[in-house]
Short mmCIF file of C-alpha atoms in Angstrom, two decimals:
data_model
loop_
_atom_site.label_atom_id
_atom_site.label_comp_id
_atom_site.label_asym_id
_atom_site.label_seq_id
_atom_site.Cartn_x
_atom_site.Cartn_y
_atom_site.Cartn_z
CA MET A 879 34.69 167.29 43.93
CA LYS A 880 32.86 170.14 45.64
CA THR A 881 30.59 169.61 48.62
CA PHE A 882 27.40 171.37 49.62
CA GLU A 883 26.34 171.32 53.27
CA LEU A 884 22.59 171.13 53.88
CA ASN A 885 23.06 172.32 57.48
CA ASP A 886 19.55 172.46 59.00
CA GLN A 887 17.74 171.82 55.71
CA GLU A 888 16.29 168.41 54.84
CA TYR A 889 16.93 168.95 51.12
CA ILE A 890 17.69 171.50 48.41
CA GLU A 891 16.07 171.62 44.98
CA LEU A 892 18.34 170.93 42.01
CA ASN A 893 17.66 174.24 40.26
CA ARG A 894 18.37 176.21 43.47
CA LEU A 895 21.65 174.34 44.02
CA LEU A 896 22.93 175.13 40.53
CA LYS A 897 22.07 178.82 41.00
CA MET A 898 23.61 179.03 44.49
CA LEU A 899 26.88 177.48 43.30
CA GLY A 900 27.06 179.76 40.24
CA MET A 901 26.90 176.84 37.83
CA VAL A 902 24.15 178.67 35.89
CA GLY A 903 23.46 182.36 35.50
CA THR A 904 19.69 182.34 36.00
CA GLY A 905 16.85 180.13 37.12
CA GLY A 906 15.60 180.04 33.54
CA GLU A 907 18.94 178.71 32.35
CA ALA A 908 18.87 176.06 35.08
CA LYS A 909 15.37 174.97 34.03
CA ILE A 910 16.34 174.60 30.37
CA ARG A 911 19.61 172.79 30.98
CA ILE A 912 18.11 170.39 33.54
CA SER A 913 15.13 169.68 31.26
CA ASP A 914 17.59 168.95 28.43
CA GLY A 915 19.19 166.23 30.56
CA GLU A 916 22.49 168.00 31.27
CA ALA A 917 22.41 167.17 34.99
CA LEU A 918 23.24 163.75 36.41
CA LEU A 919 22.01 162.63 39.82
CA ASN A 920 23.99 159.70 41.21
CA GLY A 921 25.20 158.90 37.69
CA GLU A 922 21.75 158.94 36.03
CA PRO A 923 20.23 161.75 33.94
CA GLU A 924 17.85 163.91 35.99
CA THR A 925 15.25 166.07 34.24
CA GLN A 926 13.12 167.14 37.22
CA VAL A 927 13.94 170.82 37.70
CA ARG A 928 12.93 170.87 41.38
CA LYS A 929 14.26 167.42 42.27
CA LYS A 930 14.90 167.27 46.02
CA LEU A 931 18.56 166.56 46.72
CA ARG A 932 19.38 164.98 50.05
CA SER A 933 22.49 164.04 51.96
CA GLY A 934 24.49 161.40 50.07
CA ASP A 935 23.40 162.51 46.60
CA VAL A 936 26.03 163.44 44.00
CA ILE A 937 25.27 165.85 41.17
CA GLU A 938 27.31 166.11 37.98
CA PHE A 939 26.81 169.24 35.88
CA GLY A 940 29.03 171.11 33.44
CA GLY A 941 32.00 168.82 34.11
CA GLU A 942 31.84 169.36 37.89
CA LYS A 943 30.69 167.06 40.66
CA VAL A 944 28.98 168.21 43.85
CA ALA A 945 28.39 165.94 46.85
CA ILE A 946 25.46 166.81 49.10
CA LYS A 947 26.22 166.44 52.81
#
């Protein structure tokens, strides 16, 4: 499982996280794939493109898991 450190941020939006980690090629791809239900947040499908992810959340996407710290 990968981890993503928020550092001084309160949250990061789901679409931005996927782009930053290279899990999608573009923001448009992120929007489509999230809207299609391909992302899981804490084990449940998440379709909000700009969902705010906070410390303790776990994202599953494309067979990978990312813990937000």
